[in-house]
mmCIF file of C-alpha atoms and ligand atoms in Angstrom:
data_model
loop_
_atom_site.group_PDB
_atom_site.id
_atom_site.type_symbol
_atom_site.label_atom_id
_atom_site.label_comp_id
_atom_site.label_asym_id
_atom_site.label_seq_id
_atom_site.Cartn_x
_atom_site.Cartn_y
_atom_site.Cartn_z
ATOM 1 C CA MET A 24 -0.001 0.001 0.002
ATOM 2 C CA GLY A 25 2.109 2.865 -1.253
ATOM 3 C CA PHE A 26 3.737 4.656 1.617
ATOM 4 C CA ILE A 27 1.698 3.243 4.474
ATOM 5 C CA GLU A 28 3.721 0.696 6.414
ATOM 6 C CA ALA A 29 1.096 -0.082 9.057
ATOM 7 C CA ILE A 30 -1.935 1.394 10.806
ATOM 8 C CA PHE A 31 -2.440 0.956 14.537
ATOM 9 C CA GLY A 32 -5.984 0.331 15.780
ATOM 10 C CA ALA A 33 -5.946 3.302 18.186
ATOM 11 C CA SER A 34 -5.367 5.630 15.252
ATOM 12 C CA ALA A 35 -1.690 6.079 14.429
ATOM 13 C CA THR A 36 -0.018 5.306 11.127
ATOM 14 C CA VAL A 37 3.535 4.291 10.265
ATOM 15 C CA ILE A 38 4.560 6.080 7.083
ATOM 16 C CA LYS A 39 7.598 5.027 5.078
ATOM 17 C CA ARG A 40 9.706 6.962 2.594
ATOM 18 C CA ILE A 41 9.220 10.240 4.459
ATOM 19 C CA ARG A 42 12.294 12.307 3.584
ATOM 20 C CA THR A 43 11.521 15.937 4.195
ATOM 21 C CA ALA A 44 9.701 17.911 6.828
ATOM 22 C CA GLN A 45 7.635 19.362 4.007
ATOM 23 C CA GLN A 46 5.838 16.071 3.538
ATOM 24 C CA LEU A 47 3.306 17.040 6.123
ATOM 25 C CA VAL A 48 0.220 15.382 7.409
ATOM 26 C CA ARG A 49 -2.106 17.095 4.950
ATOM 27 C CA ASN A 50 -0.334 15.693 1.898
ATOM 28 C CA TYR A 51 -0.290 12.361 3.536
ATOM 29 C CA ILE A 52 -3.995 12.476 4.303
ATOM 30 C CA ALA A 53 -4.824 13.108 0.662
ATOM 31 C CA GLY A 54 -2.858 10.021 -0.334
ATOM 32 C CA LEU A 55 -4.374 7.982 2.436
ATOM 33 C CA VAL A 56 -7.885 8.784 1.328
ATOM 34 C CA ASP A 57 -7.001 7.776 -2.209
ATOM 35 C CA GLU A 58 -5.319 4.573 -1.197
ATOM 36 C CA VAL A 59 -7.650 3.223 1.409
ATOM 37 C CA LEU A 60 -11.056 4.817 1.054
ATOM 38 C CA GLN A 61 -11.234 4.310 -2.714
ATOM 39 C CA GLU A 62 -10.378 0.691 -2.181
ATOM 40 C CA ARG A 63 -13.215 0.362 0.323
ATOM 41 C CA VAL A 64 -15.702 2.217 -1.841
ATOM 42 C CA ALA A 65 -14.875 -0.234 -4.601
ATOM 43 C CA GLU A 66 -15.908 -2.968 -2.195
ATOM 44 C CA ASN A 67 -19.260 -1.206 -1.713
ATOM 45 C CA GLN A 68 -18.799 -0.562 1.966
ATOM 46 C CA PRO A 69 -20.459 2.444 3.525
ATOM 47 C CA ALA A 70 -17.856 5.194 3.967
ATOM 48 C CA SER A 71 -19.420 6.959 6.916
ATOM 49 C CA ASN A 72 -20.166 6.200 10.549
ATOM 50 C CA PRO A 73 -18.487 2.791 10.706
ATOM 51 C CA THR A 74 -18.053 2.730 14.503
ATOM 52 C CA PRO A 75 -21.046 0.507 15.264
ATOM 53 C CA VAL A 76 -19.684 -2.084 12.827
ATOM 54 C CA THR A 77 -16.522 -2.727 14.868
ATOM 55 C CA VAL A 78 -18.473 -2.666 18.125
ATOM 56 C CA ASN A 79 -20.996 -5.201 16.854
ATOM 57 C CA ILE A 80 -18.282 -7.489 15.499
ATOM 58 C CA GLN A 81 -16.546 -7.369 18.891
ATOM 59 C CA ILE A 82 -19.799 -8.482 20.532
ATOM 60 C CA ASP A 83 -20.020 -11.407 18.080
ATOM 61 C CA ILE A 84 -16.403 -12.364 18.834
ATOM 62 C CA LYS A 85 -17.119 -12.305 22.575
ATOM 63 C CA ASN A 86 -20.177 -14.511 22.127
ATOM 64 C CA ILE A 87 -18.134 -17.013 20.127
ATOM 65 C CA GLY A 88 -15.644 -17.030 23.035
ATOM 66 C CA ILE A 89 -18.421 -17.721 25.556
ATOM 67 C CA GLU A 90 -19.703 -20.688 23.550
ATOM 68 C CA GLU A 91 -16.152 -21.954 23.153
ATOM 69 C CA THR A 92 -15.466 -21.612 26.893
ATOM 70 C CA ASP A 93 -18.448 -23.852 27.729
ATOM 71 C CA LEU A 94 -16.916 -26.643 25.645
ATOM 72 C CA GLU A 95 -13.383 -25.993 26.912
ATOM 73 C CA LYS A 96 -14.557 -26.184 30.526
ATOM 74 C CA LYS A 97 -16.352 -29.437 29.791
ATOM 75 C CA TRP A 98 -13.153 -30.760 28.191
ATOM 76 C CA SER A 99 -11.064 -29.697 31.151
ATOM 77 C CA ARG A 100 -13.569 -31.217 33.638
ATOM 78 C CA ASP A 101 -14.206 -34.544 31.845
ATOM 79 C CA GLY A 102 -10.772 -34.997 30.286
ATOM 80 C CA SER A 103 -12.343 -35.655 26.892
ATOM 81 C CA LEU A 104 -14.939 -34.357 24.446
ATOM 82 C CA LYS A 105 -17.209 -36.171 22.065
ATOM 83 C CA GLN A 106 -16.435 -35.877 18.369
ATOM 84 C CA SER A 107 -19.344 -33.529 17.628
ATOM 85 C CA ASP A 108 -18.113 -31.115 20.331
ATOM 86 C CA ILE A 109 -14.571 -31.180 18.943
ATOM 87 C CA GLU A 110 -15.972 -30.309 15.524
ATOM 88 C CA LYS A 111 -18.045 -27.545 17.095
ATOM 89 C CA LEU A 112 -14.871 -26.092 18.674
ATOM 90 C CA GLU A 113 -13.118 -26.083 15.293
ATOM 91 C CA GLU A 114 -16.130 -24.399 13.727
ATOM 92 C CA LEU A 115 -16.151 -21.690 16.435
ATOM 93 C CA LYS A 116 -12.437 -20.981 15.874
ATOM 94 C CA LYS A 117 -13.081 -20.591 12.166
ATOM 95 C CA GLN A 118 -16.020 -18.279 12.814
ATOM 96 C CA ARG A 119 -13.840 -16.149 15.062
ATOM 97 C CA GLU A 120 -11.119 -15.790 12.433
ATOM 98 C CA ASP A 121 -13.734 -14.746 9.853
ATOM 99 C CA LYS A 122 -15.164 -12.188 12.267
ATOM 100 C CA PHE A 123 -11.670 -10.890 13.018
ATOM 101 C CA GLU A 124 -11.016 -10.395 9.295
ATOM 102 C CA GLN A 125 -14.245 -8.381 9.071
ATOM 103 C CA TRP A 126 -13.262 -6.430 12.178
ATOM 104 C CA GLN A 127 -9.879 -5.500 10.704
ATOM 105 C CA LYS A 128 -11.481 -4.170 7.501
ATOM 106 C CA ALA A 129 -14.080 -2.170 9.411
ATOM 107 C CA LYS A 130 -11.473 -0.887 11.858
ATOM 108 C CA THR A 131 -9.129 0.246 9.071
ATOM 109 C CA GLN A 132 -11.952 2.183 7.528
ATOM 110 C CA GLU A 133 -12.874 3.669 10.889
ATOM 111 C CA VAL A 134 -9.305 4.833 11.584
ATOM 112 C CA VAL A 135 -8.692 6.178 8.094
ATOM 113 C CA THR A 136 -12.002 8.037 8.036
ATOM 114 C CA GLU A 137 -11.177 9.539 11.417
ATOM 115 C CA GLN A 138 -7.736 10.658 10.241
ATOM 116 C CA ALA A 139 -9.024 11.988 6.938
ATOM 117 C CA THR A 140 -11.865 13.991 8.452
ATOM 118 C CA ASN A 141 -9.832 15.511 11.303
ATOM 119 C CA PRO A 142 -6.376 16.153 9.808
ATOM 120 C CA ASP A 143 -5.743 19.079 12.169
ATOM 121 C CA THR A 144 -5.774 16.771 15.187
ATOM 122 C CA TYR A 145 -2.805 14.754 13.860
ATOM 123 C CA GLU A 146 0.892 15.368 13.502
ATOM 124 C CA THR A 147 3.755 13.357 12.073
ATOM 125 C CA SER A 148 6.917 12.564 14.039
ATOM 126 C CA PHE A 149 10.032 11.384 12.285
ATOM 127 C CA LEU A 150 11.288 8.317 14.098
ATOM 128 C CA ASN A 151 14.849 8.050 15.393
ATOM 129 C CA ASN A 152 16.557 6.614 18.440
ATOM 130 C CA ASP A 153 15.368 9.435 20.696
ATOM 131 C CA LYS A 154 11.774 8.922 19.553
ATOM 132 C CA VAL A 155 11.432 5.214 20.296
ATOM 133 C CA HIS A 156 8.850 6.020 22.984
ATOM 134 C CA ILE A 157 6.501 7.198 20.221
ATOM 135 C CA LEU A 158 6.655 3.687 18.839
ATOM 136 C CA GLN A 159 6.444 2.095 22.295
ATOM 137 C CA PHE A 160 3.262 4.087 22.836
ATOM 138 C CA GLN A 161 1.677 1.830 20.183
ATOM 139 C CA MET A 162 2.861 -1.529 21.591
ATOM 140 C CA GLY A 163 0.324 -4.308 21.933
ATOM 141 C CA GLN A 164 -2.230 -2.725 19.614
ATOM 142 C CA VAL A 165 -3.800 -4.529 16.745
ATOM 143 C CA VAL A 166 -1.918 -3.625 13.599
ATOM 144 C CA LEU A 167 -3.886 -3.132 10.420
ATOM 145 C CA GLU A 168 -2.641 -3.218 6.849
ATOM 146 C CA LYS A 169 0.528 -5.079 7.854
ATOM 147 C CA ARG A 170 0.553 -8.681 6.718
ATOM 148 C CA CYS A 171 2.936 -11.570 7.187
ATOM 149 C CA VAL A 172 3.836 -13.580 4.053
ATOM 150 C CA CYS A 173 1.349 -16.192 5.367
ATOM 151 C CA GLY A 174 -1.466 -13.588 5.165
ATOM 152 C CA ARG A 175 -1.998 -13.126 8.894
ATOM 153 C CA PRO A 176 -1.733 -9.699 10.545
ATOM 154 C CA MET A 177 1.475 -8.787 12.349
ATOM 155 C CA ILE A 178 2.084 -7.065 15.679
ATOM 156 C CA LEU A 179 4.894 -4.807 16.794
ATOM 157 C CA GLN A 180 7.474 -6.298 19.155
ATOM 158 C CA HIS A 181 10.873 -5.325 20.434
ATOM 159 C CA ARG A 182 13.741 -7.408 21.643
ATOM 160 C CA ASN A 183 14.494 -7.151 25.339
ATOM 161 C CA ARG A 184 17.492 -5.406 26.765
ATOM 162 C CA ALA A 185 18.238 -7.372 29.888
ATOM 163 C CA ASP A 186 20.971 -4.915 30.872
ATOM 164 C CA GLY A 187 18.400 -2.116 31.074
ATOM 165 C CA SER A 188 20.100 -0.017 28.395
ATOM 166 C CA ILE A 189 17.862 2.250 26.331
ATOM 167 C CA PHE A 190 15.998 0.943 23.326
ATOM 168 C CA LEU A 191 17.019 1.720 19.796
ATOM 169 C CA LEU A 192 14.734 1.834 16.790
ATOM 170 C CA SER A 193 16.525 -1.237 15.437
ATOM 171 C CA ASP A 194 15.298 -3.285 18.439
ATOM 172 C CA PHE A 195 11.769 -3.257 17.022
ATOM 173 C CA PHE A 196 10.395 -5.840 14.636
ATOM 174 C CA TRP A 197 7.076 -7.166 13.330
ATOM 175 C CA SER A 198 5.915 -10.587 14.416
ATOM 176 C CA CYS A 199 3.149 -12.724 12.885
ATOM 177 C CA VAL A 200 0.101 -13.293 15.160
ATOM 178 C CA GLY A 201 0.266 -16.933 14.035
ATOM 179 C CA TYR A 202 3.235 -17.262 16.394
ATOM 180 C CA TYR A 203 0.844 -17.421 19.363
ATOM 181 C CA ASN A 204 -1.013 -20.403 17.882
ATOM 182 C CA ASN A 205 2.268 -22.109 16.922
ATOM 183 C CA GLN A 206 1.212 -21.697 13.299
ATOM 184 C CA CYS A 207 3.805 -19.305 11.927
ATOM 185 C CA ARG A 208 7.080 -17.864 13.144
ATOM 186 C CA GLY A 209 7.283 -15.105 10.534
ATOM 187 C CA THR A 210 9.007 -11.835 11.457
ATOM 188 C CA GLN A 211 9.971 -8.704 9.522
ATOM 189 C CA SER A 212 12.503 -6.141 10.615
ATOM 190 C CA PHE A 213 11.270 -2.658 11.401
ATOM 191 C CA GLN A 214 12.429 -0.182 8.833
ATOM 192 C CA THR A 215 14.565 2.478 10.544
ATOM 193 C CA GLN A 216 15.255 4.852 7.629
ATOM 194 C CA ASP A 217 12.897 7.589 6.424
ATOM 195 C CA ILE A 218 10.165 6.432 8.714
ATOM 196 C CA GLY A 219 7.475 8.589 10.301
ATOM 197 C CA LEU A 220 4.573 8.054 12.624
ATOM 198 C CA MET A 221 1.399 10.028 12.281
ATOM 199 C CA HIS A 222 -0.340 10.217 15.641
ATOM 200 C CA LYS A 223 -2.840 12.317 17.550
ATOM 201 C CA ALA A 224 -1.391 15.740 18.252
ATOM 202 C CA ASN A 225 -2.797 16.175 21.761
ATOM 203 C CA ILE A 226 -0.497 13.657 23.465
ATOM 204 C CA LEU A 227 1.950 15.468 25.736
ATOM 205 C CA GLU A 228 4.339 12.512 26.123
ATOM 206 C CA LEU A 229 4.887 12.391 22.367
ATOM 207 C CA GLN A 230 6.016 16.036 22.244
ATOM 208 C CA LEU A 231 9.044 15.180 24.395
ATOM 209 C CA SER A 232 12.153 13.223 23.543
ATOM 210 C CA ASN A 233 12.561 9.797 25.104
ATOM 211 C CA THR A 234 15.138 11.195 27.532
ATOM 212 C CA GLU A 235 12.918 14.110 28.539
ATOM 213 C CA LEU A 236 10.065 11.707 29.165
ATOM 214 C CA SER A 237 12.140 9.559 31.562
ATOM 215 C CA GLN A 238 13.432 12.653 33.339
ATOM 216 C CA SER A 239 9.944 14.043 33.879
ATOM 217 C CA PHE A 240 8.732 10.895 35.630
ATOM 218 C CA THR A 241 9.433 12.058 39.185
ATOM 219 C CA ARG A 242 8.654 10.198 42.398
ATOM 220 C CA PRO A 243 5.355 12.019 43.232
ATOM 221 C CA LEU A 244 4.230 11.462 39.656
ATOM 222 C CA ILE A 245 5.034 7.759 39.935
ATOM 223 C CA GLN A 246 2.854 7.460 43.042
ATOM 224 C CA LYS A 247 -0.030 9.258 41.342
ATOM 225 C CA THR A 248 0.337 7.025 38.302
ATOM 226 C CA VAL A 249 0.093 3.845 40.386
ATOM 227 C CA VAL A 250 -3.094 5.150 42.046
ATOM 228 C CA ARG A 251 -4.599 5.994 38.659
ATOM 229 C CA LEU A 252 -3.685 2.610 37.169
ATOM 230 C CA ARG A 253 -5.233 0.756 40.132
ATOM 231 C CA GLN A 254 -8.536 2.499 39.430
ATOM 232 C CA HIS A 255 -8.682 0.636 36.125
ATOM 233 C CA LEU A 256 -7.901 -2.866 37.391
ATOM 234 C CA ARG A 257 -10.090 -5.535 35.750
ATOM 235 C CA GLU A 258 -11.194 -3.057 33.065
ATOM 236 C CA GLU A 259 -10.904 -3.860 29.368
ATOM 237 C CA ASP A 260 -8.519 -2.057 27.049
ATOM 238 C CA LYS A 261 -10.462 -2.126 23.792
ATOM 239 C CA ASP A 262 -7.378 -1.407 21.670
ATOM 240 C CA ILE A 263 -5.281 -4.308 22.966
ATOM 241 C CA LEU A 264 -6.724 -7.603 21.752
ATOM 242 C CA CYS A 265 -5.556 -11.130 22.542
ATOM 243 C CA PRO A 266 -3.712 -12.394 19.433
ATOM 244 C CA ILE A 267 -5.536 -15.736 19.749
ATOM 245 C CA HIS A 268 -9.044 -14.842 20.956
ATOM 246 C CA HIS A 269 -9.225 -11.285 19.549
ATOM 247 C CA VAL A 270 -11.042 -9.990 22.640
ATOM 248 C CA PRO A 271 -9.929 -6.921 24.641
ATOM 249 C CA MET A 272 -7.342 -7.676 27.310
ATOM 250 C CA VAL A 273 -7.943 -6.703 30.939
ATOM 251 C CA LEU A 274 -5.676 -4.733 33.300
ATOM 252 C CA ARG A 275 -4.130 -6.701 36.165
ATOM 253 C CA GLU A 276 -1.590 -6.002 38.875
ATOM 254 C CA LYS A 277 1.116 -8.500 39.758
ATOM 255 C CA ASP A 278 0.972 -10.167 43.132
ATOM 256 C CA LYS A 279 2.816 -8.034 45.721
ATOM 257 C CA SER A 280 5.250 -10.867 46.430
ATOM 258 C CA ASN A 281 6.001 -10.974 42.743
ATOM 259 C CA HIS A 282 7.104 -7.479 41.887
ATOM 260 C CA SER A 283 9.791 -5.145 43.096
ATOM 261 C CA ASN A 284 7.421 -2.194 43.681
ATOM 262 C CA ILE A 285 8.682 -0.543 40.511
ATOM 263 C CA VAL A 286 5.781 0.773 38.471
ATOM 264 C CA LEU A 287 7.274 -0.632 35.257
ATOM 265 C CA ASP A 288 7.110 -4.115 36.769
ATOM 266 C CA MET A 289 3.641 -3.982 38.376
ATOM 267 C CA PHE A 290 0.922 -3.943 35.722
ATOM 268 C CA TYR A 291 0.026 -6.037 32.706
ATOM 269 C CA LEU A 292 -2.888 -6.752 30.408
ATOM 270 C CA GLN A 293 -4.211 -10.291 30.222
ATOM 271 C CA CYS A 294 -6.675 -12.061 27.957
ATOM 272 C CA PRO A 295 -9.866 -12.828 29.949
ATOM 273 C CA HIS A 296 -10.550 -16.044 27.983
ATOM 274 C CA PHE A 297 -10.648 -19.287 30.011
ATOM 275 C CA GLN A 298 -7.088 -20.558 30.644
ATOM 276 C CA CYS A 299 -5.548 -18.167 28.106
ATOM 277 C CA LYS A 300 -2.020 -17.175 29.079
ATOM 278 C CA GLN A 301 -1.565 -14.247 26.685
ATOM 279 C CA ILE A 302 -0.343 -11.099 28.406
ATOM 280 C CA VAL A 303 1.084 -7.716 27.407
ATOM 281 C CA LYS A 304 3.330 -6.242 30.087
ATOM 282 C CA LEU A 305 3.158 -2.498 30.699
ATOM 283 C CA LYS A 306 6.902 -2.201 31.014
ATOM 284 C CA SER A 307 7.678 1.223 29.587
ATOM 285 C CA LEU A 308 6.557 4.730 30.510
ATOM 286 C CA ALA A 309 5.198 5.109 26.997
ATOM 287 C CA GLN A 310 3.016 2.013 27.357
ATOM 288 C CA ILE A 311 1.640 3.205 30.690
ATOM 289 C CA ALA A 312 1.012 6.663 29.244
ATOM 290 C CA ALA A 313 -0.751 5.050 26.281
ATOM 291 C CA PHE A 314 -2.967 2.922 28.517
ATOM 292 C CA LEU A 315 -3.977 5.910 30.658
ATOM 293 C CA HIS A 316 -4.494 8.017 27.559
ATOM 294 C CA ARG A 317 -6.823 5.426 26.088
ATOM 295 C CA LYS A 318 -8.756 5.279 29.362
ATOM 296 C CA GLU A 319 -8.803 8.927 30.470
ATOM 297 C CA GLU A 320 -7.525 10.886 27.475
ATOM 298 C CA ARG A 321 -4.652 11.952 29.684
ATOM 299 C CA GLY A 322 -1.287 10.185 29.879
ATOM 300 C CA ILE A 323 1.149 10.225 32.810
ATOM 301 C CA LEU A 324 2.094 13.907 32.622
HETATM 302 ZN ZN1 ZN B 14 2.795 -15.563 9.411
HETATM 303 ZN ZN1 ZN B 15 -6.658 -15.184 24.646
#
């Protein structure tokens, strides 16, 4: 798709081949409308007010999960399932994947329409090693318009730095969602040259450099942040979906015995599906800011 590398579900877009500061959001928007909306119109989809579509599909996906859980609990309790139930489980998984495909199309249209109709509320940041937090702000989100060679969507990951050194842009990569089902181990490296991210302009944390962001996170602010995060425990984050079940993950706090009382080691999102072990750790300031921003329209600052 031309110069769009990926679109994040919470409305940010990775743009490639951005070389000059003159290539501003407005120009980009015009291209975006051409590339994506025309494509959708050709598919005879309504171009306005798509929000209810994604909401309704999410409800369908949840209901599929509930039906599936009944059978999974039966399986776990009895140690076996009759053939017709096993077939039913397979059918439900297939239904969910179909629904998720529909959701991705509707969501792409929703995001693009939002960006195209409100261009003044967006700005583009050029990514470099002191802007990695802008990318970290998007971690865990469903990625649209970014496909693995196998056809599945990909999500943004970064390699871990066990020594605690700061992240570089080259630490990031795309990973196939099929990885979580043991179906595909596809990865793609994250392009680090001429790359921009168009994001909402009203996010304070994204106006700072990565270093400035860490420096502004003072002790009193940390305490306030923990209090605010705790108010959202057990709540869904509608932009972070389980890569297997495609339902919103839920905020949890680690057991007290299990964390070192450092805010970056205390909170995570977990899939609410029966026995699902998928989690997304909130292990950077940018991720915590993003979570709070999605919940309260205000980050950590
Ligand atoms: Zn794949
Ligand atoms: Zn799950």
